Amino acid sequence: MSATPNTYAQNLSMIRQNPALLSSLALLHRGIEKESLRVTPTGKLAQTGHPLSLGSALCHPKITTDYSEALLEFITPVRNSVDGALGDLEATHRFTYQMLANQQEVLWPASMPCQLGEEKDIPVARYGNSNVATMKTIYRVGLGHRYGRQMQTISGIHYNFSLSERFWANYQRLLDNTEGHDQFKTEHYFHLIRNFRRYVPLFVYLFGASPALCRSFLKGGQPHNLSQFDEHTWYGPHSTSLRMGDLGYSSSAQEKIYICYNSLDDYIQSLRKAITEPHEAYENIGLKNADDDYQQLNTSLLQIENEFYSTIRPKRVAASGEAPINALARAGVEYIEVRCIDINPFLPMGIDSGEIQFLDLFLLYCLFQPSPAFVGEDFERCQRNLKKVVAEGRDPALEIEALSTDNRPITGFIDWASHLLDDMRPLAELLDTLHAGTPFQTILLMQRKKLDDPSLTPSQQILASMQSNGQTFAEFMGHQAKHWQSHFCGDSLSDKALAQHQALAADSIAKQATIESADNMAFDAYLQDFYQQYR
């Protein structure tokens, strides 16, 4: 392994001088996971079960549910092209809209939820009668007890990203690295993750799209610093992404969890501890109620790895029944999952090719920049910086804390963000040599304009549209929901494509039945066996 890590400029120079390494940067692997609430024509959360026409939520490869029966999740296959991933996502949207038309429901086009009733009116997702299905549902019941069901109705987009084996082989050779191949890849994915956590406030400023929410979301009396937009809407005047703040995916209990990203071993050990050590507040909930019904999977800080809310995760496809951290321990990091993407209500699918291209550029920048281990309070400073940009990102006077790698203790956010975007330009120029035109330089310039003019950010555009149209949050998003319904239903799938989707749905239902008929273990024993993996 090199004694001293390359600088960013040295890495770009090395790539420029090695055509094989450069060309391998055109072979990025990507996948998209997009969540959307099903809602009624009046903008209320759907109370219907997962539509049978969409197949089995347990076994369908492209359409499942997240927390609630009413919270759909669309999953694309892994694709090498941006257009390929978006094309898959679009086809799934068209099929779903066609099926939902039969029950007069639409998809909510925002990250913050529609009008919500009582907690009991948010139905937990069900997956059938098998042990794996029961475990998935109990996990969600536990989330409701721990954080409240309302928080679980927040939607988002996840972006799965990896580089090709050809890239990693060339990169390792040129760095004169003699480690095992999987170890080398894993270390550099964690390198990328640490820098992503340093720089993610920039992404949230540029693409955050949840500055407001419906009053019904706050009926639980949660403390907040929001302002009243109108009788039915609360908002942050300078907020970018309430989804990523204290009202979104966060909890006081999780603030006690320190997950270390300095190495795979550190990451696994810190997660394992959170999954196996009891937490008093959750012990008070109890594992089961008086009727012997499970209230949660365990009484630890985390039930499973997925409960830890993070902007980015290292991932590996696990075998059936295998714990995610054991899959990582077995073969290292396979890809990373970006989890801080808001649904943009101005886009038919909530995300477009420009945002994906910027994500690719941003993630590669995180990989090629030096990424020292987090020391001292770096992790906490990253968290505080993100919270500041979530709540006050469009405040031109906003200052953020510098990290141990910076020279100044405090810096203006806009100056810091401008430096990052300027620093990405040579990489954008390099990537553009692999494509027709200048897509990466063009998308970079568009983001630079958002720093100069906050009115170009999605968060400000949402507030401006609500203001100019005299609409509440719910009214504006309801209007957008119907607009995108017309968009997708106006151009139906071909008969062939429709038949393919219907066949997938039917096949998933058959697979669920096979799983259920093969179950021969009591659930208590199944759950005990599962947690043995963490001991």
Coordinates of C-alpha atoms in Angstrom, one line a residue:
M1 CA 0.0 0.0 0.0
S2 CA 1.3 3.5 -0.8
A3 CA 3.0 5.2 2.2
T4 CA 1.3 8.5 1.4
P5 CA -2.1 8.8 -0.2
N6 CA -2.3 10.6 -3.5
T7 CA -3.6 14.1 -3.6
Y8 CA -6.7 14.8 -5.6
A9 CA -4.6 16.4 -8.4
Q10 CA -2.3 13.4 -8.5
N11 CA -5.2 11.0 -8.8
L12 CA -6.7 13.0 -11.7
S13 CA -3.3 13.1 -13.4
M14 CA -2.9 9.3 -13.0
I15 CA -6.4 8.8 -14.5
R16 CA -5.6 11.1 -17.4
Q17 CA -2.4 9.2 -18.3
N18 CA -4.1 5.8 -18.2
P19 CA -6.7 5.3 -20.9
A20 CA -7.8 2.0 -19.4
L21 CA -8.5 3.5 -16.0
L22 CA -10.2 6.5 -17.6
S23 CA -12.5 4.4 -19.8
S24 CA -13.5 2.3 -16.9
L25 CA -15.1 5.3 -15.3
A26 CA -17.8 5.1 -18.0
L27 CA -18.8 1.7 -16.5
L28 CA -20.6 2.8 -13.4
H29 CA -23.2 0.5 -11.9
R30 CA -26.3 2.2 -10.5
G31 CA -29.8 1.4 -9.2
I32 CA -32.6 3.5 -7.9
E33 CA -35.1 2.8 -5.1
K34 CA -38.0 5.2 -4.9
E35 CA -40.7 5.4 -2.2
S36 CA -44.1 6.9 -2.7
L37 CA -47.3 7.0 -0.6
R38 CA -50.5 5.9 -2.1
V39 CA -53.2 8.6 -1.4
T40 CA -56.9 9.1 -2.1
P41 CA -58.1 11.8 -4.6
T42 CA -58.5 14.1 -1.6
G43 CA -54.9 13.7 -0.5
K44 CA -55.5 11.4 2.5
L45 CA -53.4 8.3 3.2
A46 CA -54.8 5.2 1.4
Q47 CA -56.3 2.7 3.8
T48 CA -56.4 -0.1 1.3
G49 CA -54.0 -3.0 1.4
H50 CA -51.2 -3.4 -1.1
P51 CA -52.9 -3.9 -4.5
L52 CA -52.9 -7.6 -5.6
S53 CA -52.4 -6.4 -9.1
L54 CA -48.9 -5.2 -8.1
G55 CA -48.0 -8.6 -6.9
S56 CA -46.4 -9.8 -3.7
A57 CA -44.6 -7.1 -1.7
L58 CA -42.4 -9.9 -0.3
C59 CA -41.2 -11.3 -3.5
H60 CA -41.7 -8.8 -6.4
P61 CA -38.3 -7.7 -7.7
K62 CA -39.4 -4.2 -8.6
I63 CA -42.4 -3.3 -6.5
T64 CA -42.5 -3.7 -2.7
T65 CA -43.6 -1.7 0.3
D66 CA -41.5 0.1 2.9
Y67 CA -43.0 0.9 6.3
S68 CA -46.7 1.0 5.5
E69 CA -49.1 -0.9 3.3
A70 CA -49.6 2.5 1.7
L71 CA -45.9 3.2 1.2
L72 CA -44.8 1.8 -2.1
E73 CA -41.2 1.3 -3.0
F74 CA -40.0 0.9 -6.6
I75 CA -36.7 -0.8 -7.3
T76 CA -34.8 -0.8 -10.5
P77 CA -32.3 -3.5 -11.6
V78 CA -28.7 -2.5 -11.7
R79 CA -27.9 -0.6 -14.9
N80 CA -24.8 0.7 -16.5
S81 CA -26.5 3.8 -18.0
V82 CA -28.5 6.6 -16.4
D83 CA -31.2 6.3 -19.1
G84 CA -31.5 2.6 -18.5
A85 CA -32.1 3.1 -14.8
L86 CA -34.6 5.9 -15.3
G87 CA -36.3 3.9 -18.1
D88 CA -36.9 1.0 -15.7
L89 CA -38.2 3.4 -13.1
E90 CA -40.6 5.1 -15.6
A91 CA -42.0 1.8 -16.7
T92 CA -42.7 0.7 -13.2
H93 CA -44.4 4.1 -12.5
R94 CA -46.6 3.7 -15.6
F95 CA -47.7 0.2 -14.7
T96 CA -48.5 1.2 -11.1
Y97 CA -50.5 4.2 -12.2
Q98 CA -52.5 2.0 -14.5
M99 CA -53.3 -0.4 -11.7
L100 CA -54.0 2.4 -9.1
A101 CA -56.5 4.0 -11.5
N102 CA -58.8 1.1 -10.8
Q103 CA -59.1 2.1 -7.1
Q104 CA -58.8 5.9 -7.6
E105 CA -55.5 6.4 -5.9
V106 CA -52.5 8.4 -6.9
L107 CA -48.8 8.6 -5.8
W108 CA -47.8 11.4 -3.4
P109 CA -45.0 13.4 -5.1
A110 CA -43.2 14.7 -2.0
S111 CA -41.0 13.4 0.7
M112 CA -43.0 14.9 3.6
P113 CA -46.3 13.0 3.8
C114 CA -49.9 13.8 2.9
Q115 CA -52.6 14.6 5.4
L116 CA -52.4 12.1 8.2
G117 CA -55.0 10.9 10.6
E118 CA -54.3 9.1 13.9
E119 CA -51.3 6.8 14.3
K120 CA -53.7 3.8 14.1
D121 CA -54.7 5.0 10.6
I122 CA -51.2 4.4 9.3
P123 CA -51.3 0.7 8.4
V124 CA -48.1 -1.3 8.9
A125 CA -46.9 -3.3 5.9
R126 CA -47.9 -7.0 5.8
Y127 CA -46.0 -9.6 3.8
G128 CA -47.8 -12.9 4.4
N129 CA -47.6 -15.7 6.9
S130 CA -44.0 -16.9 6.5
N131 CA -41.3 -16.3 9.2
V132 CA -39.4 -13.9 7.0
A133 CA -42.7 -12.0 6.4
T134 CA -43.6 -12.0 10.1
M135 CA -40.2 -10.6 11.0
K136 CA -40.5 -7.8 8.5
T137 CA -43.9 -6.8 9.9
I138 CA -42.8 -7.0 13.6
Y139 CA -39.7 -4.8 12.7
R140 CA -42.1 -2.2 11.4
V141 CA -44.4 -2.5 14.5
G142 CA -41.3 -1.9 16.5
L143 CA -40.4 1.2 14.6
G144 CA -43.8 2.6 15.3
H145 CA -43.4 2.0 19.1
R146 CA -39.9 3.5 19.0
Y147 CA -40.3 6.6 16.8
G148 CA -44.0 6.9 16.0
R149 CA -45.7 5.8 12.9
Q150 CA -46.0 9.3 11.4
M151 CA -42.2 9.6 11.0
Q152 CA -42.3 6.4 9.0
T153 CA -44.5 7.9 6.3
I154 CA -41.7 10.1 5.1
S155 CA -40.6 9.1 1.7
G156 CA -37.3 9.4 -0.2
I157 CA -35.1 8.1 -3.0
H158 CA -32.0 5.8 -2.5
Y159 CA -29.3 5.7 -5.1
N160 CA -27.1 2.5 -5.3
F161 CA -23.7 3.1 -6.8
S162 CA -20.6 1.0 -7.5
L163 CA -17.6 1.0 -9.8
S164 CA -16.7 -1.9 -12.1
E165 CA -14.2 -4.6 -11.3
R166 CA -12.2 -3.4 -14.2
F167 CA -11.8 0.0 -12.6
W168 CA -10.8 -1.4 -9.2
A169 CA -8.2 -3.8 -10.7
N170 CA -6.6 -0.9 -12.7
Y171 CA -6.8 1.5 -9.8
Q172 CA -5.2 -0.9 -7.4
R173 CA -2.4 -1.7 -9.8
L174 CA -1.6 1.9 -10.5
L175 CA -1.5 2.7 -6.8
D176 CA 1.0 -0.2 -6.3
N177 CA -1.3 -1.6 -3.7
T178 CA -0.6 -5.2 -2.7
E179 CA -3.6 -5.9 -0.4
G180 CA -6.3 -8.4 -1.2
H181 CA -8.6 -7.1 -3.9
D182 CA -11.8 -7.2 -1.7
Q183 CA -9.9 -5.4 1.1
F184 CA -8.7 -2.7 -1.3
K185 CA -12.2 -2.1 -2.6
T186 CA -13.7 -2.0 0.8
E187 CA -11.1 0.5 2.2
H188 CA -11.8 2.8 -0.8
Y189 CA -15.5 2.6 -0.5
F190 CA -15.1 3.6 3.2
H191 CA -12.8 6.4 1.9
L192 CA -15.6 7.6 -0.3
I193 CA -18.2 7.3 2.5
R194 CA -16.1 9.4 4.9
N195 CA -15.8 12.2 2.4
F196 CA -19.5 11.9 1.5
R197 CA -20.3 12.6 5.2
R198 CA -18.0 15.6 5.1
Y199 CA -19.5 17.1 1.9
V200 CA -23.2 16.0 2.1
P201 CA -24.4 19.4 3.2
L202 CA -23.6 20.6 -0.3
F203 CA -25.8 18.0 -1.9
V204 CA -28.7 18.7 0.5
Y205 CA -28.5 22.4 -0.3
L206 CA -28.6 21.8 -4.0
F207 CA -31.3 19.1 -4.1
G208 CA -33.2 19.2 -0.9
A209 CA -36.9 19.4 -1.6
S210 CA -38.8 19.3 1.7
P211 CA -38.9 22.8 3.2
A212 CA -42.5 22.5 4.4
L213 CA -45.0 20.0 5.7
C214 CA -48.7 19.5 6.5
R215 CA -49.9 20.6 9.9
S216 CA -51.2 17.1 10.5
F217 CA -47.6 15.8 10.7
L218 CA -47.1 17.7 14.0
K219 CA -50.3 16.7 15.8
G220 CA -48.1 14.6 18.1
G221 CA -46.8 17.8 19.7
Q222 CA -43.2 17.4 18.5
P223 CA -40.9 20.3 19.4
H224 CA -39.9 22.3 16.4
N225 CA -38.5 25.7 15.2
L226 CA -40.7 26.0 12.1
S227 CA -42.8 29.0 11.1
Q228 CA -46.4 29.0 10.1
F229 CA -46.8 29.4 6.3
D230 CA -50.6 29.3 6.5
E231 CA -53.3 27.7 8.7
H232 CA -52.4 24.2 7.5
T233 CA -48.7 24.4 6.7
W234 CA -45.5 24.8 8.6
Y235 CA -42.1 25.6 7.0
G236 CA -38.6 26.7 7.5
P237 CA -37.9 30.0 5.7
H238 CA -34.4 28.9 4.8
S239 CA -34.9 25.1 5.2
T240 CA -33.7 22.7 2.5
S241 CA -34.7 19.2 3.6
L242 CA -36.9 18.8 6.7
R243 CA -36.8 15.1 5.9
M244 CA -33.2 15.0 6.9
G245 CA -33.6 17.0 10.1
D246 CA -34.9 16.5 13.6
L247 CA -38.5 16.1 12.4
G248 CA -37.4 13.4 9.9
Y249 CA -35.3 10.4 10.3
S250 CA -33.7 11.0 13.6
S251 CA -34.2 10.2 17.3
S252 CA -32.7 11.0 20.6
A253 CA -31.9 7.4 21.1
Q254 CA -29.9 7.2 17.9
E255 CA -27.9 10.2 18.8
K256 CA -26.3 7.9 21.4
I257 CA -25.1 5.6 18.6
Y258 CA -21.6 6.3 17.3
I259 CA -21.1 4.3 14.1
C260 CA -17.4 4.5 13.1
Y261 CA -16.6 4.7 9.3
N262 CA -12.8 4.5 9.6
S263 CA -12.7 0.8 8.7
L264 CA -15.0 -2.1 8.0
D265 CA -14.1 -3.7 11.3
D266 CA -14.9 -0.5 13.2
Y267 CA -18.2 -0.2 11.3
I268 CA -19.3 -3.8 12.0
Q269 CA -18.3 -3.7 15.6
S270 CA -20.2 -0.4 16.3
L271 CA -23.3 -1.7 14.6
R272 CA -23.1 -5.1 16.3
K273 CA -23.0 -3.4 19.7
A274 CA -26.1 -1.3 18.9
I275 CA -28.0 -4.4 17.9
T276 CA -27.0 -6.6 20.9
E277 CA -26.9 -4.2 23.9
P278 CA -30.3 -3.6 25.6
H279 CA -31.6 0.0 25.7
E280 CA -33.7 0.9 28.8
A281 CA -36.4 2.9 27.0
Y282 CA -37.0 0.0 24.6
E283 CA -36.9 -2.6 27.4
N284 CA -39.8 -0.6 28.9
I285 CA -41.8 -1.1 25.8
G286 CA -41.3 -4.9 26.2
L287 CA -40.6 -7.6 23.6
K288 CA -44.2 -8.9 23.7
N289 CA -47.5 -7.5 25.1
A290 CA -49.9 -9.2 27.5
D291 CA -51.4 -11.2 24.6
D292 CA -47.9 -12.6 23.7
D293 CA -47.8 -10.5 20.5
Y294 CA -44.4 -9.1 19.5
Q295 CA -44.0 -5.4 20.0
Q296 CA -40.5 -5.3 18.5
L297 CA -37.8 -7.7 17.4
N298 CA -35.5 -7.0 20.3
T299 CA -35.0 -4.3 23.1
S300 CA -31.6 -3.1 21.9
L301 CA -30.9 0.4 20.4
L302 CA -31.3 -1.2 16.9
Q303 CA -33.5 -4.1 15.9
I304 CA -31.5 -4.7 12.7
E305 CA -28.9 -2.7 10.7
N306 CA -31.5 -0.9 8.6
E307 CA -32.9 0.9 11.6
F308 CA -29.8 3.1 11.8
Y309 CA -30.6 6.3 9.9
S310 CA -27.7 7.4 7.8
T311 CA -27.1 9.5 4.7
I312 CA -25.0 6.8 3.2
R313 CA -24.4 3.1 3.8
P314 CA -21.9 0.4 2.7
K315 CA -23.8 -2.5 1.2
R316 CA -23.4 -6.1 0.0
V317 CA -26.2 -8.3 -1.3
A318 CA -26.8 -10.8 1.6
A319 CA -27.7 -14.5 1.2
S320 CA -31.2 -15.4 2.4
G321 CA -31.4 -15.0 6.2
E322 CA -27.9 -13.6 6.4
A323 CA -27.3 -10.5 8.6
P324 CA -26.1 -7.5 6.5
I325 CA -23.0 -7.0 8.6
N326 CA -22.1 -10.6 8.2
A327 CA -22.4 -10.3 4.5
L328 CA -20.0 -7.3 4.7
A329 CA -17.6 -9.2 6.9
R330 CA -17.6 -12.2 4.5
A331 CA -16.7 -10.4 1.3
G332 CA -16.4 -6.7 1.9
V333 CA -18.3 -3.7 0.4
E334 CA -20.0 -4.4 -2.9
Y335 CA -21.7 -1.0 -3.4
I336 CA -22.8 2.1 -1.5
E337 CA -26.3 3.4 -0.9
V338 CA -27.0 7.1 -0.9
R339 CA -30.1 7.8 1.3
C340 CA -30.4 11.6 1.5
I341 CA -32.3 12.2 -1.7
D342 CA -35.6 14.1 -1.5
I343 CA -38.4 13.5 -3.9
N344 CA -38.6 16.5 -6.2
P345 CA -42.3 17.3 -6.9
F346 CA -41.5 19.1 -10.1
L347 CA -40.2 15.9 -11.7
P348 CA -42.4 13.0 -12.8
M349 CA -40.4 10.4 -10.9
G350 CA -38.9 12.7 -8.3
I351 CA -35.4 12.5 -9.8
D352 CA -33.9 13.0 -13.2
S353 CA -30.8 12.4 -15.2
G354 CA -29.2 15.7 -14.2
E355 CA -29.4 14.8 -10.5
I356 CA -28.0 11.4 -11.1
Q357 CA -25.1 12.8 -13.2
F358 CA -24.3 15.2 -10.4
L359 CA -24.4 12.3 -7.9
D360 CA -22.0 10.3 -10.0
L361 CA -19.6 13.3 -10.2
F362 CA -20.0 14.0 -6.5
L363 CA -19.3 10.4 -5.5
L364 CA -16.3 10.1 -7.7
Y365 CA -15.0 13.4 -6.2
C366 CA -15.4 11.8 -2.7
L367 CA -13.4 8.8 -3.9
F368 CA -10.5 10.7 -5.5
Q369 CA -10.1 13.3 -2.7
P370 CA -7.9 12.3 0.2
S371 CA -10.1 11.0 3.1
P372 CA -8.3 10.8 6.4
A373 CA -9.9 8.9 9.3
F374 CA -12.4 10.8 11.4
V375 CA -10.6 12.0 14.6
G376 CA -11.8 13.9 17.6
E377 CA -15.1 15.5 17.1
D378 CA -15.1 15.3 13.3
F379 CA -18.1 12.9 13.2
E380 CA -20.1 15.2 15.4
R381 CA -19.1 18.2 13.5
C382 CA -20.3 16.6 10.3
Q383 CA -23.7 15.9 11.9
R384 CA -24.0 19.4 13.2
N385 CA -23.1 20.9 9.7
L386 CA -25.8 18.7 8.1
K387 CA -28.4 19.9 10.6
K388 CA -27.5 23.5 10.0
V389 CA -27.9 23.2 6.2
V390 CA -31.1 21.2 6.6
A391 CA -32.6 23.9 8.8
E392 CA -31.0 27.1 7.5
G393 CA -29.2 26.2 4.2
R394 CA -30.5 29.1 2.2
D395 CA -29.5 31.7 4.8
P396 CA -26.8 33.6 3.0
A397 CA -25.1 34.3 6.3
L398 CA -25.0 30.6 7.4
E399 CA -21.7 29.4 8.8
I400 CA -20.6 25.8 9.3
E401 CA -17.9 24.2 11.4
A402 CA -14.6 23.2 9.8
L403 CA -13.2 19.7 10.3
S404 CA -9.7 18.7 11.4
T405 CA -8.7 18.7 7.7
D406 CA -9.6 22.4 7.3
N407 CA -7.6 25.4 8.1
R408 CA -10.3 27.6 9.6
P409 CA -12.5 26.8 12.7
I410 CA -15.6 28.4 11.1
T411 CA -16.4 29.1 7.5
G412 CA -19.2 30.6 5.5
F413 CA -21.3 27.8 3.9
I414 CA -21.5 29.5 0.5
D415 CA -17.8 30.0 0.3
W416 CA -17.2 26.4 1.4
A417 CA -19.7 25.0 -1.1
S418 CA -18.3 27.2 -3.9
H419 CA -14.8 25.8 -3.3
L420 CA -16.1 22.3 -3.5
L421 CA -17.9 22.9 -6.8
D422 CA -14.9 24.7 -8.3
D423 CA -12.7 21.8 -7.2
M424 CA -15.0 19.3 -9.1
R425 CA -14.5 21.1 -12.4
P426 CA -11.3 19.2 -13.5
L427 CA -13.0 15.9 -12.7
A428 CA -16.1 17.0 -14.7
E429 CA -13.9 17.9 -17.7
L430 CA -12.2 14.4 -17.4
L431 CA -15.6 12.6 -17.3
D432 CA -16.9 14.6 -20.3
T433 CA -14.1 13.1 -22.5
L434 CA -16.1 9.8 -22.1
H435 CA -19.4 11.2 -23.3
A436 CA -20.8 13.2 -26.2
G437 CA -21.0 16.9 -25.4
T438 CA -20.3 18.2 -21.9
P439 CA -22.9 16.8 -19.6
F440 CA -20.9 16.9 -16.4
Q441 CA -19.6 20.4 -16.9
T442 CA -23.2 21.5 -17.8
I443 CA -24.7 20.0 -14.7
L444 CA -21.9 21.4 -12.5
L445 CA -22.6 24.9 -13.9
M446 CA -26.3 24.5 -13.1
Q447 CA -25.4 23.7 -9.5
R448 CA -23.0 26.6 -9.3
K449 CA -25.9 28.9 -10.2
K450 CA -27.9 27.6 -7.3
L451 CA -25.3 28.9 -4.9
D452 CA -25.4 32.3 -6.5
D453 CA -29.2 32.4 -6.7
P454 CA -31.1 30.3 -4.0
S455 CA -34.3 30.8 -5.8
L456 CA -33.1 28.1 -8.3
T457 CA -33.0 25.4 -5.5
P458 CA -36.0 23.0 -5.3
S459 CA -36.7 23.9 -1.7
Q460 CA -37.1 27.6 -2.6
Q461 CA -39.1 26.8 -5.8
I462 CA -41.6 24.8 -3.8
L463 CA -42.2 27.6 -1.3
A464 CA -42.4 30.1 -4.2
S465 CA -45.0 28.0 -6.0
M466 CA -47.1 27.6 -2.9
Q467 CA -46.9 31.4 -2.3
S468 CA -47.7 32.4 -5.9
N469 CA -50.6 30.0 -6.1
G470 CA -52.0 30.6 -2.7
Q471 CA -51.8 26.9 -1.9
T472 CA -51.2 25.0 1.3
F473 CA -48.5 22.3 1.3
A474 CA -51.2 19.6 0.9
E475 CA -53.0 21.6 -1.9
F476 CA -49.8 22.1 -3.9
M477 CA -48.6 18.5 -3.6
G478 CA -52.1 17.3 -4.4
H479 CA -52.1 19.3 -7.5
Q480 CA -48.7 17.9 -8.5
A481 CA -50.0 14.4 -7.8
K482 CA -52.8 14.7 -10.2
H483 CA -50.6 16.4 -12.8
W484 CA -48.2 13.4 -12.7
Q485 CA -51.1 11.0 -12.8
S486 CA -52.2 12.5 -16.0
H487 CA -48.6 12.4 -17.3
F488 CA -48.2 8.7 -16.7
C489 CA -51.8 7.6 -17.6
G490 CA -51.8 9.6 -20.8
D491 CA -49.2 7.3 -22.3
S492 CA -50.0 3.7 -21.2
L493 CA -47.6 0.8 -21.5
S494 CA -47.6 -1.3 -24.6
D495 CA -49.6 -4.5 -24.5
K496 CA -46.3 -6.4 -24.4
A497 CA -44.8 -4.4 -21.5
L498 CA -48.1 -4.6 -19.6
A499 CA -48.1 -8.4 -20.0
Q500 CA -44.5 -8.5 -18.7
H501 CA -45.4 -6.6 -15.6
Q502 CA -48.5 -8.7 -15.0
A503 CA -46.3 -11.8 -15.3
L504 CA -43.8 -10.5 -12.8
A505 CA -46.7 -9.8 -10.4
A506 CA -48.2 -13.3 -10.8
D507 CA -44.8 -14.9 -10.4
S508 CA -44.1 -13.0 -7.2
I509 CA -47.4 -14.2 -5.7
A510 CA -46.5 -17.8 -6.6
K511 CA -43.0 -17.4 -5.0
Q512 CA -44.6 -16.1 -1.8
A513 CA -46.9 -19.1 -1.6
T514 CA -43.9 -21.4 -2.1
I515 CA -42.0 -19.7 0.8
E516 CA -45.1 -20.0 3.1
S517 CA -45.6 -23.7 2.3
A518 CA -41.9 -24.5 3.0
D519 CA -41.9 -22.9 6.5
N520 CA -41.5 -25.5 9.2
M521 CA -40.1 -23.6 12.2
A522 CA -41.9 -21.7 15.0
F523 CA -41.3 -18.0 14.7
D524 CA -39.7 -17.7 18.2
A525 CA -37.1 -20.2 17.2
Y526 CA -36.6 -18.5 13.8
L527 CA -35.9 -15.2 15.5
Q528 CA -33.6 -16.7 18.0
D529 CA -31.6 -18.3 15.2
F530 CA -31.4 -15.0 13.3
Y531 CA -29.9 -13.1 16.3
Q532 CA -27.3 -15.9 16.9
Q533 CA -25.5 -14.4 13.9
Y534 CA -24.7 -11.3 16.0
R535 CA -23.2 -13.1 19.0

